[in-house]
PDB file of C-alpha atoms in Angstrom:
ATOM      1  CA  MET A   1      85.397 237.375 -21.931  1.00  0.00           C
ATOM      2  CA  ILE A   2      86.091 236.484 -18.271  1.00  0.00           C
ATOM      3  CA  ASP A   3      83.420 236.712 -15.606  1.00  0.00           C
ATOM      4  CA  LEU A   4      85.603 235.706 -12.661  1.00  0.00           C
ATOM      5  CA  ILE A   5      89.105 234.445 -11.864  1.00  0.00           C
ATOM      6  CA  ILE A   6      89.144 231.985  -8.982  1.00  0.00           C
ATOM      7  CA  ARG A   7      92.311 231.770  -6.926  1.00  0.00           C
ATOM      8  CA  PRO A   8      92.275 228.468  -5.035  1.00  0.00           C
ATOM      9  CA  ARG A   9      92.463 227.953  -1.294  1.00  0.00           C
ATOM     10  CA  GLU A  10      95.302 225.689  -0.219  1.00  0.00           C
ATOM     11  CA  HIS A  11      95.004 222.855   2.289  1.00  0.00           C
ATOM     12  CA  ASP A  12      97.735 220.534   3.571  1.00  0.00           C
ATOM     13  CA  ILE A  13      96.417 216.980   3.920  1.00  0.00           C
ATOM     14  CA  GLY A  14      99.253 214.973   5.413  1.00  0.00           C
ATOM     15  CA  GLY A  15     101.991 216.675   3.426  1.00  0.00           C
ATOM     16  CA  LEU A  16     100.044 216.860   0.160  1.00  0.00           C
ATOM     17  CA  ILE A  17      98.988 220.370  -0.853  1.00  0.00           C
ATOM     18  CA  VAL A  18      95.464 220.462  -2.305  1.00  0.00           C
ATOM     19  CA  ARG A  19      94.179 223.584  -4.036  1.00  0.00           C
ATOM     20  CA  ARG A  20      90.380 223.834  -3.823  1.00  0.00           C
ATOM     21  CA  VAL A  21      88.863 225.828  -6.692  1.00  0.00           C
ATOM     22  CA  LEU A  22      85.156 224.909  -6.551  1.00  0.00           C
ATOM     23  CA  PRO A  23      82.910 225.567  -4.750  1.00  0.00           C
ATOM     24  CA  PHE A  24      83.848 229.252  -4.408  1.00  0.00           C
ATOM     25  CA  ARG A  25      81.888 231.872  -2.503  1.00  0.00           C
ATOM     26  CA  GLU A  26      81.176 233.835  -5.690  1.00  0.00           C
ATOM     27  CA  ARG A  27      80.708 230.811  -7.935  1.00  0.00           C
ATOM     28  CA  ARG A  28      79.257 227.575  -6.615  1.00  0.00           C
ATOM     29  CA  SER A  29      79.324 225.628  -9.887  1.00  0.00           C
ATOM     30  CA  VAL A  30      80.272 225.664 -13.571  1.00  0.00           C
ATOM     31  CA  GLY A  31      77.784 223.608 -15.579  1.00  0.00           C
ATOM     32  CA  PRO A  32      77.213 220.484 -13.458  1.00  0.00           C
ATOM     33  CA  PHE A  33      80.661 220.740 -11.806  1.00  0.00           C
ATOM     34  CA  VAL A  34      80.196 221.628  -8.133  1.00  0.00           C
ATOM     35  CA  PHE A  35      83.616 220.617  -6.789  1.00  0.00           C
ATOM     36  CA  PHE A  36      87.117 220.866  -8.236  1.00  0.00           C
ATOM     37  CA  ASP A  37      90.414 220.075  -6.466  1.00  0.00           C
ATOM     38  CA  HIS A  38      93.946 220.392  -7.825  1.00  0.00           C
ATOM     39  CA  PHE A  39      96.605 218.300  -6.018  1.00  0.00           C
ATOM     40  CA  GLY A  40     100.369 218.262  -6.546  1.00  0.00           C
ATOM     41  CA  PRO A  41     102.730 218.032  -8.217  1.00  0.00           C
ATOM     42  CA  ALA A  42     104.316 216.429  -5.188  1.00  0.00           C
ATOM     43  CA  VAL A  43     106.539 213.488  -4.298  1.00  0.00           C
ATOM     44  CA  PHE A  44     105.841 210.890  -1.620  1.00  0.00           C
ATOM     45  CA  PRO A  45     109.007 209.462  -0.037  1.00  0.00           C
ATOM     46  CA  ALA A  46     109.405 205.680  -0.187  1.00  0.00           C
ATOM     47  CA  GLY A  47     107.056 204.009   2.282  1.00  0.00           C
ATOM     48  CA  GLU A  48     104.489 206.819   2.143  1.00  0.00           C
ATOM     49  CA  GLY A  49     101.544 207.597  -0.103  1.00  0.00           C
ATOM     50  CA  LEU A  50      97.946 208.691  -0.423  1.00  0.00           C
ATOM     51  CA  ASP A  51      95.535 207.031   2.008  1.00  0.00           C
ATOM     52  CA  VAL A  52      91.954 208.244   1.647  1.00  0.00           C
ATOM     53  CA  ARG A  53      90.007 205.711   3.732  1.00  0.00           C
ATOM     54  CA  PRO A  54      86.554 204.468   2.669  1.00  0.00           C
ATOM     55  CA  HIS A  55      83.971 207.253   2.637  1.00  0.00           C
ATOM     56  CA  PRO A  56      80.480 207.677   1.133  1.00  0.00           C
ATOM     57  CA  HIS A  57      78.964 209.792  -1.653  1.00  0.00           C
ATOM     58  CA  ILE A  58      75.441 210.495  -2.887  1.00  0.00           C
ATOM     59  CA  GLY A  59      73.972 212.566  -5.716  1.00  0.00           C
ATOM     60  CA  LEU A  60      77.089 213.058  -7.822  1.00  0.00           C
ATOM     61  CA  ALA A  61      79.624 211.550 -10.189  1.00  0.00           C
ATOM     62  CA  THR A  62      83.343 211.757  -9.415  1.00  0.00           C
ATOM     63  CA  ILE A  63      86.185 211.955 -11.905  1.00  0.00           C
ATOM     64  CA  THR A  64      89.855 211.709 -10.946  1.00  0.00           C
ATOM     65  CA  TYR A  65      92.320 212.624 -13.687  1.00  0.00           C
ATOM     66  CA  LEU A  66      96.073 212.221 -13.264  1.00  0.00           C
ATOM     67  CA  TYR A  67      99.101 213.806 -14.875  1.00  0.00           C
ATOM     68  CA  ASP A  68     101.517 211.796 -12.714  1.00  0.00           C
ATOM     69  CA  GLY A  69     101.328 208.903 -10.262  1.00  0.00           C
ATOM     70  CA  VAL A  70      98.932 206.012  -9.633  1.00  0.00           C
ATOM     71  CA  ILE A  71      95.848 205.843  -7.391  1.00  0.00           C
ATOM     72  CA  GLN A  72      94.103 202.589  -6.493  1.00  0.00           C
ATOM     73  CA  HIS A  73      90.309 202.920  -6.469  1.00  0.00           C
ATOM     74  CA  ARG A  74      88.235 200.411  -4.479  1.00  0.00           C
ATOM     75  CA  ASP A  75      84.500 200.688  -3.940  1.00  0.00           C
ATOM     76  CA  SER A  76      81.455 199.041  -2.378  1.00  0.00           C
ATOM     77  CA  LEU A  77      80.450 197.558  -5.752  1.00  0.00           C
ATOM     78  CA  GLY A  78      83.604 195.423  -5.648  1.00  0.00           C
ATOM     79  CA  ASN A  79      85.622 197.418  -8.188  1.00  0.00           C
ATOM     80  CA  ASP A  80      89.390 197.419  -7.637  1.00  0.00           C
ATOM     81  CA  GLN A  81      91.030 199.548 -10.316  1.00  0.00           C
ATOM     82  CA  PRO A  82      94.225 201.566 -10.561  1.00  0.00           C
ATOM     83  CA  ILE A  83      94.056 204.893 -12.362  1.00  0.00           C
ATOM     84  CA  ARG A  84      97.102 206.114 -14.244  1.00  0.00           C
ATOM     85  CA  PRO A  85      97.835 209.346 -16.134  1.00  0.00           C
ATOM     86  CA  GLY A  86      95.395 210.048 -18.963  1.00  0.00           C
ATOM     87  CA  GLU A  87      92.869 207.401 -17.903  1.00  0.00           C
ATOM     88  CA  VAL A  88      89.289 207.872 -16.714  1.00  0.00           C
ATOM     89  CA  ASN A  89      87.715 206.459 -13.563  1.00  0.00           C
ATOM     90  CA  TRP A  90      84.119 207.735 -13.606  1.00  0.00           C
ATOM     91  CA  MET A  91      82.134 206.793 -10.510  1.00  0.00           C
ATOM     92  CA  THR A  92      78.407 207.548 -10.309  1.00  0.00           C
ATOM     93  CA  ALA A  93      77.318 207.673  -6.676  1.00  0.00           C
ATOM     94  CA  GLY A  94      73.575 208.085  -7.245  1.00  0.00           C
ATOM     95  CA  ARG A  95      71.693 206.747  -4.215  1.00  0.00           C
ATOM     96  CA  GLY A  96      74.967 205.874  -2.497  1.00  0.00           C
ATOM     97  CA  ILE A  97      78.441 204.396  -2.900  1.00  0.00           C
ATOM     98  CA  VAL A  98      81.551 204.035  -0.727  1.00  0.00           C
ATOM     99  CA  HIS A  99      85.108 204.128  -2.032  1.00  0.00           C
ATOM    100  CA  SER A 100      88.738 204.517  -1.016  1.00  0.00           C
ATOM    101  CA  GLU A 101      91.713 206.036  -2.835  1.00  0.00           C
ATOM    102  CA  ARG A 102      95.221 204.905  -1.997  1.00  0.00           C
ATOM    103  CA  THR A 103      98.729 204.711  -3.398  1.00  0.00           C
ATOM    104  CA  PRO A 104      99.323 201.067  -4.476  1.00  0.00           C
ATOM    105  CA  GLU A 105     101.837 199.048  -2.474  1.00  0.00           C
ATOM    106  CA  ASP A 106     104.280 198.660  -5.365  1.00  0.00           C
ATOM    107  CA  GLU A 107     104.407 202.453  -5.759  1.00  0.00           C
ATOM    108  CA  ARG A 108     105.208 202.864  -2.050  1.00  0.00           C
ATOM    109  CA  ALA A 109     108.386 200.838  -2.460  1.00  0.00           C
ATOM    110  CA  ARG A 110     110.085 203.905  -3.948  1.00  0.00           C
ATOM    111  CA  ASP A 111     109.677 207.651  -4.136  1.00  0.00           C
ATOM    112  CA  SER A 112     106.521 208.299  -6.161  1.00  0.00           C
ATOM    113  CA  GLY A 113     105.018 211.394  -7.725  1.00  0.00           C
ATOM    114  CA  ILE A 114     101.417 212.529  -7.612  1.00  0.00           C
ATOM    115  CA  PHE A 115      99.756 215.264  -9.674  1.00  0.00           C
ATOM    116  CA  GLY A 116      96.137 215.451 -10.709  1.00  0.00           C
ATOM    117  CA  LEU A 117      92.618 216.761 -10.381  1.00  0.00           C
ATOM    118  CA  GLN A 118      89.380 215.582  -8.854  1.00  0.00           C
ATOM    119  CA  ALA A 119      85.999 216.953  -9.873  1.00  0.00           C
ATOM    120  CA  TRP A 120      82.412 216.215  -8.887  1.00  0.00           C
ATOM    121  CA  ALA A 121      79.497 216.627 -11.276  1.00  0.00           C
ATOM    122  CA  ALA A 122      76.121 216.954  -9.567  1.00  0.00           C
ATOM    123  CA  LEU A 123      73.544 214.577 -11.000  1.00  0.00           C
ATOM    124  CA  PRO A 124      70.292 216.040 -12.373  1.00  0.00           C
ATOM    125  CA  VAL A 125      67.464 215.946  -9.843  1.00  0.00           C
ATOM    126  CA  ALA A 126      65.701 213.201 -11.830  1.00  0.00           C
ATOM    127  CA  GLU A 127      68.850 211.024 -11.686  1.00  0.00           C
ATOM    128  CA  ALA A 128      69.998 211.809  -8.153  1.00  0.00           C
ATOM    129  CA  GLU A 129      68.951 208.346  -6.893  1.00  0.00           C
ATOM    130  CA  ALA A 130      70.368 206.423  -9.851  1.00  0.00           C
ATOM    131  CA  GLU A 131      71.950 203.037  -9.284  1.00  0.00           C
ATOM    132  CA  PRO A 132      75.615 203.506  -8.334  1.00  0.00           C
ATOM    133  CA  SER A 133      78.107 202.481 -11.003  1.00  0.00           C
ATOM    134  CA  PHE A 134      81.753 202.656 -11.983  1.00  0.00           C
ATOM    135  CA  VAL A 135      83.493 202.661 -15.367  1.00  0.00           C
ATOM    136  CA  HIS A 136      87.141 202.766 -16.376  1.00  0.00           C
ATOM    137  CA  PHE A 137      88.536 203.821 -19.745  1.00  0.00           C
ATOM    138  CA  PRO A 138      92.209 203.671 -20.782  1.00  0.00           C
ATOM    139  CA  ALA A 139      93.622 206.789 -22.379  1.00  0.00           C
ATOM    140  CA  SER A 140      93.616 205.046 -25.782  1.00  0.00           C
ATOM    141  CA  ASP A 141      89.791 204.901 -25.715  1.00  0.00           C
ATOM    142  CA  LEU A 142      89.373 208.677 -25.378  1.00  0.00           C
ATOM    143  CA  PRO A 143      89.066 210.975 -28.408  1.00  0.00           C
ATOM    144  CA  GLU A 144      92.240 212.940 -29.143  1.00  0.00           C
ATOM    145  CA  TRP A 145      93.016 215.497 -31.810  1.00  0.00           C
ATOM    146  CA  ALA A 146      95.692 218.058 -32.492  1.00  0.00           C
ATOM    147  CA  ALA A 147      96.537 221.057 -34.611  1.00  0.00           C
ATOM    148  CA  ASP A 148      99.437 223.463 -34.774  1.00  0.00           C
ATOM    149  CA  GLY A 149     100.229 224.481 -31.204  1.00  0.00           C
ATOM    150  CA  PHE A 150      97.804 222.270 -29.250  1.00  0.00           C
ATOM    151  CA  ARG A 151      96.422 218.807 -28.644  1.00  0.00           C
ATOM    152  CA  ILE A 152      93.269 217.752 -26.775  1.00  0.00           C
ATOM    153  CA  ARG A 153      92.089 214.609 -25.008  1.00  0.00           C
ATOM    154  CA  LEU A 154      88.330 214.643 -24.370  1.00  0.00           C
ATOM    155  CA  ILE A 155      87.798 213.116 -20.936  1.00  0.00           C
ATOM    156  CA  ALA A 156      83.985 213.301 -20.847  1.00  0.00           C
ATOM    157  CA  GLY A 157      81.108 214.895 -22.740  1.00  0.00           C
ATOM    158  CA  LYS A 158      81.126 216.615 -26.124  1.00  0.00           C
ATOM    159  CA  LEU A 159      83.425 219.241 -27.620  1.00  0.00           C
ATOM    160  CA  LEU A 160      84.046 220.451 -31.177  1.00  0.00           C
ATOM    161  CA  GLY A 161      82.225 217.531 -32.787  1.00  0.00           C
ATOM    162  CA  HIS A 162      83.931 214.873 -30.665  1.00  0.00           C
ATOM    163  CA  GLU A 163      82.268 212.733 -27.984  1.00  0.00           C
ATOM    164  CA  SER A 164      83.824 210.768 -25.123  1.00  0.00           C
ATOM    165  CA  PRO A 165      82.656 207.180 -24.502  1.00  0.00           C
ATOM    166  CA  VAL A 166      82.042 208.064 -20.827  1.00  0.00           C
ATOM    167  CA  LYS A 167      78.299 208.072 -20.121  1.00  0.00           C
ATOM    168  CA  THR A 168      77.163 211.214 -18.346  1.00  0.00           C
ATOM    169  CA  PHE A 169      73.750 212.245 -17.027  1.00  0.00           C
ATOM    170  CA  SER A 170      73.923 215.894 -18.107  1.00  0.00           C
ATOM    171  CA  GLU A 171      75.261 218.033 -20.930  1.00  0.00           C
ATOM    172  CA  LEU A 172      78.917 218.740 -20.159  1.00  0.00           C
ATOM    173  CA  PHE A 173      82.457 218.843 -21.460  1.00  0.00           C
ATOM    174  CA  TYR A 174      85.696 218.024 -19.651  1.00  0.00           C
ATOM    175  CA  ALA A 175      88.923 218.072 -21.633  1.00  0.00           C
ATOM    176  CA  ASP A 176      92.705 217.950 -21.205  1.00  0.00           C
ATOM    177  CA  LEU A 177      94.276 220.648 -23.402  1.00  0.00           C
ATOM    178  CA  ARG A 178      98.042 220.787 -23.888  1.00  0.00           C
ATOM    179  CA  LEU A 179      99.391 223.998 -25.364  1.00  0.00           C
ATOM    180  CA  ALA A 180     102.878 223.983 -26.871  1.00  0.00           C
ATOM    181  CA  PRO A 181     105.165 226.894 -25.886  1.00  0.00           C
ATOM    182  CA  GLY A 182     103.513 229.929 -27.470  1.00  0.00           C
ATOM    183  CA  GLY A 183     100.707 227.715 -28.810  1.00  0.00           C
ATOM    184  CA  SER A 184      97.094 228.854 -28.977  1.00  0.00           C
ATOM    185  CA  PHE A 185      93.554 227.447 -29.021  1.00  0.00           C
ATOM    186  CA  VAL A 186      90.094 229.005 -29.317  1.00  0.00           C
ATOM    187  CA  LEU A 187      87.351 227.661 -27.048  1.00  0.00           C
ATOM    188  CA  PRO A 188      83.972 228.044 -28.788  1.00  0.00           C
ATOM    189  CA  PRO A 189      80.787 229.229 -27.002  1.00  0.00           C
ATOM    190  CA  ASP A 190      78.990 225.912 -27.557  1.00  0.00           C
ATOM    191  CA  HIS A 191      78.055 225.432 -23.883  1.00  0.00           C
ATOM    192  CA  ALA A 192      76.116 227.752 -21.600  1.00  0.00           C
ATOM    193  CA  GLU A 193      78.731 227.696 -18.837  1.00  0.00           C
ATOM    194  CA  ARG A 194      82.469 227.318 -19.370  1.00  0.00           C
ATOM    195  CA  ALA A 195      85.695 227.576 -17.396  1.00  0.00           C
ATOM    196  CA  VAL A 196      89.421 227.183 -17.999  1.00  0.00           C
ATOM    197  CA  HIS A 197      91.728 225.800 -15.299  1.00  0.00           C
ATOM    198  CA  ASN A 198      95.491 226.218 -15.509  1.00  0.00           C
ATOM    199  CA  ALA A 199      96.968 223.000 -14.135  1.00  0.00           C
ATOM    200  CA  GLU A 200     100.593 223.799 -14.999  1.00  0.00           C
ATOM    201  CA  GLY A 201     102.530 226.539 -16.751  1.00  0.00           C
ATOM    202  CA  ARG A 202     101.261 229.980 -17.695  1.00  0.00           C
ATOM    203  CA  VAL A 203      98.332 230.590 -20.003  1.00  0.00           C
ATOM    204  CA  THR A 204      96.608 233.757 -21.181  1.00  0.00           C
ATOM    205  CA  VAL A 205      92.801 233.504 -21.375  1.00  0.00           C
ATOM    206  CA  GLY A 206      90.998 236.328 -23.128  1.00  0.00           C
ATOM    207  CA  GLY A 207      93.913 238.627 -22.366  1.00  0.00           C
ATOM    208  CA  GLU A 208      94.213 237.648 -18.669  1.00  0.00           C
ATOM    209  CA  THR A 209      97.130 235.531 -17.455  1.00  0.00           C
ATOM    210  CA  LEU A 210      96.393 232.553 -15.211  1.00  0.00           C
ATOM    211  CA  THR A 211      99.069 231.128 -12.968  1.00  0.00           C
ATOM    212  CA  GLN A 212      99.109 227.495 -11.820  1.00  0.00           C
ATOM    213  CA  GLY A 213      95.955 226.453  -9.978  1.00  0.00           C
ATOM    214  CA  GLU A 214      93.774 229.375 -11.083  1.00  0.00           C
ATOM    215  CA  MET A 215      90.463 229.027 -12.927  1.00  0.00           C
ATOM    216  CA  ALA A 216      88.820 231.554 -15.246  1.00  0.00           C
ATOM    217  CA  VAL A 217      85.027 231.367 -15.422  1.00  0.00           C
ATOM    218  CA  LEU A 218      84.006 232.646 -18.847  1.00  0.00           C
ATOM    219  CA  ARG A 219      81.127 234.821 -19.962  1.00  0.00           C
ATOM    220  CA  PRO A 220      78.760 233.047 -22.369  1.00  0.00           C
ATOM    221  CA  GLY A 221      78.367 233.667 -26.058  1.00  0.00           C
ATOM    222  CA  SER A 222      81.813 234.354 -27.506  1.00  0.00           C
ATOM    223  CA  ASP A 223      84.922 232.574 -28.727  1.00  0.00           C
ATOM    224  CA  THR A 224      87.673 232.656 -26.097  1.00  0.00           C
ATOM    225  CA  PRO A 225      91.340 232.595 -27.184  1.00  0.00           C
ATOM    226  CA  LEU A 226      93.892 230.763 -25.030  1.00  0.00           C
ATOM    227  CA  GLU A 227      97.641 231.127 -25.453  1.00  0.00           C
ATOM    228  CA  ALA A 228     100.575 229.518 -23.633  1.00  0.00           C
ATOM    229  CA  ASP A 229     103.602 231.474 -22.513  1.00  0.00           C
ATOM    230  CA  PRO A 230     106.436 231.142 -25.060  1.00  0.00           C
ATOM    231  CA  GLY A 231     108.674 229.813 -22.303  1.00  0.00           C
ATOM    232  CA  GLY A 232     106.943 226.474 -21.827  1.00  0.00           C
ATOM    233  CA  GLU A 233     104.039 224.075 -22.323  1.00  0.00           C
ATOM    234  CA  ALA A 234     100.763 224.668 -20.489  1.00  0.00           C
ATOM    235  CA  LYS A 235      98.488 221.957 -19.126  1.00  0.00           C
ATOM    236  CA  VAL A 236      94.899 223.240 -19.153  1.00  0.00           C
ATOM    237  CA  ILE A 237      91.533 221.747 -18.248  1.00  0.00           C
ATOM    238  CA  LEU A 238      88.445 222.912 -20.140  1.00  0.00           C
ATOM    239  CA  LEU A 239      85.143 222.271 -18.381  1.00  0.00           C
ATOM    240  CA  GLY A 240      81.500 223.256 -18.219  1.00  0.00           C
ATOM    241  CA  GLY A 241      78.116 222.442 -19.669  1.00  0.00           C
ATOM    242  CA  ALA A 242      74.462 223.228 -19.145  1.00  0.00           C
ATOM    243  CA  ALA A 243      73.508 225.074 -15.972  1.00  0.00           C
ATOM    244  CA  LEU A 244      72.343 222.974 -13.039  1.00  0.00           C
ATOM    245  CA  ASP A 245      68.611 222.332 -12.692  1.00  0.00           C
ATOM    246  CA  GLY A 246      68.468 224.121  -9.351  1.00  0.00           C
ATOM    247  CA  ALA A 247      70.690 224.852  -6.364  1.00  0.00           C
ATOM    248  CA  ARG A 248      72.711 222.124  -4.662  1.00  0.00           C
ATOM    249  CA  THR A 249      73.946 221.721  -1.115  1.00  0.00           C
ATOM    250  CA  ILE A 250      77.332 220.130  -0.476  1.00  0.00           C
ATOM    251  CA  TRP A 251      77.859 218.716   2.990  1.00  0.00           C
ATOM    252  CA  TRP A 252      81.055 216.719   3.414  1.00  0.00           C
ATOM    253  CA  ASN A 253      80.922 214.138   0.570  1.00  0.00           C
ATOM    254  CA  PHE A 254      77.198 214.453  -0.074  1.00  0.00           C
ATOM    255  CA  VAL A 255      75.539 216.523  -2.820  1.00  0.00           C
ATOM    256  CA  SER A 256      71.784 217.024  -3.004  1.00  0.00           C
ATOM    257  CA  HIS A 257      68.993 219.455  -3.810  1.00  0.00           C
ATOM    258  CA  SER A 258      67.299 218.261  -0.600  1.00  0.00           C
ATOM    259  CA  ALA A 259      68.390 219.008   2.973  1.00  0.00           C
ATOM    260  CA  GLU A 260      66.355 216.009   4.123  1.00  0.00           C
ATOM    261  CA  ARG A 261      68.242 213.696   1.758  1.00  0.00           C
ATOM    262  CA  ILE A 262      71.584 214.892   3.118  1.00  0.00           C
ATOM    263  CA  GLN A 263      70.364 214.299   6.660  1.00  0.00           C
ATOM    264  CA  GLN A 264      69.346 210.776   5.686  1.00  0.00           C
ATOM    265  CA  ALA A 265      72.805 210.149   4.217  1.00  0.00           C
ATOM    266  CA  LYS A 266      74.413 211.396   7.440  1.00  0.00           C
ATOM    267  CA  ASP A 267      72.281 209.019   9.500  1.00  0.00           C
ATOM    268  CA  ASP A 268      72.946 206.125   7.119  1.00  0.00           C
ATOM    269  CA  TRP A 269      76.726 206.565   7.321  1.00  0.00           C
ATOM    270  CA  LYS A 270      76.736 207.079  11.088  1.00  0.00           C
ATOM    271  CA  ASN A 271      74.672 203.925  11.597  1.00  0.00           C
ATOM    272  CA  GLY A 272      76.509 201.684   9.132  1.00  0.00           C
ATOM    273  CA  ARG A 273      73.783 201.420   6.499  1.00  0.00           C
ATOM    274  CA  PHE A 274      76.073 202.070   3.503  1.00  0.00           C
ATOM    275  CA  ALA A 275      77.573 198.973   1.875  1.00  0.00           C
ATOM    276  CA  PRO A 276      81.264 198.533   2.830  1.00  0.00           C
ATOM    277  CA  VAL A 277      84.303 198.340   0.571  1.00  0.00           C
ATOM    278  CA  PRO A 278      85.178 194.600   0.412  1.00  0.00           C
ATOM    279  CA  GLY A 279      88.341 193.792   2.329  1.00  0.00           C
ATOM    280  CA  ASP A 280      88.753 197.273   3.865  1.00  0.00           C
ATOM    281  CA  ALA A 281      87.478 197.620   7.421  1.00  0.00           C
ATOM    282  CA  GLU A 282      88.689 201.217   7.798  1.00  0.00           C
ATOM    283  CA  PHE A 283      86.417 204.203   7.273  1.00  0.00           C
ATOM    284  CA  ILE A 284      86.297 207.961   7.734  1.00  0.00           C
ATOM    285  CA  PRO A 285      83.868 208.828  10.553  1.00  0.00           C
ATOM    286  CA  LEU A 286      81.052 211.308   9.990  1.00  0.00           C
ATOM    287  CA  PRO A 287      82.391 214.791  10.812  1.00  0.00           C
ATOM    288  CA  ASP A 288      81.035 216.518  13.897  1.00  0.00           C
TER     289      ASP A 288
END
């Protein structure tokens, strides 16, 4: 049932451990998802927090999903929106957008936790230059359902007859599955490409046990049973969708099917041709 188990690479970014799962040398994408980071759980001491300065994106949509903490999103369209656990901030970069991600000032007044995931979905080639946009949905707007041993919140896409209100440009599913201690769930083979990420706890996928931060990429065409360890709840992300319509290159924060388009984005950022984030003069320079 499992094609590959991905064990993430860890990076320390200013005291916050980030586990990078995708892209992986043996698996560059799952459905449209070309990038997947797992950060925390961690605690920022009072006076400290996350400070990701304004930076650009093209050719993708970003989704940040939190289990703990608050992140303030600001972008070049003028959006200024906190994201809290269970909510959706879906940002479509398209032809180009700039945003920052920071811990809000009121959270910095005390010790504050942070625990979540960030994923990028590559846009289809035909939509790669779409107008940039941003939408926010509270957790109460997302489909949720439960049965004995599990409950699911559908973050984006379609799964098991449910559909998220988040507009996407490609066929995908992205869901928050909570398994009770010893609880089980069967993921159907409805999508061509599928993966299971263990965000917290221990979960057995098709007979293989995943520890925290690991992702199992599934073989197509069969039901896949998931089961939590009897000793505790498991937090699991289900993701995937239709295969990408061709290879993608990721360079820094840019995703494209075209090397020339990435070079243009580099030149545009270096020469100040991206729109700024209102009220934030800082920025991350183009890497060497």
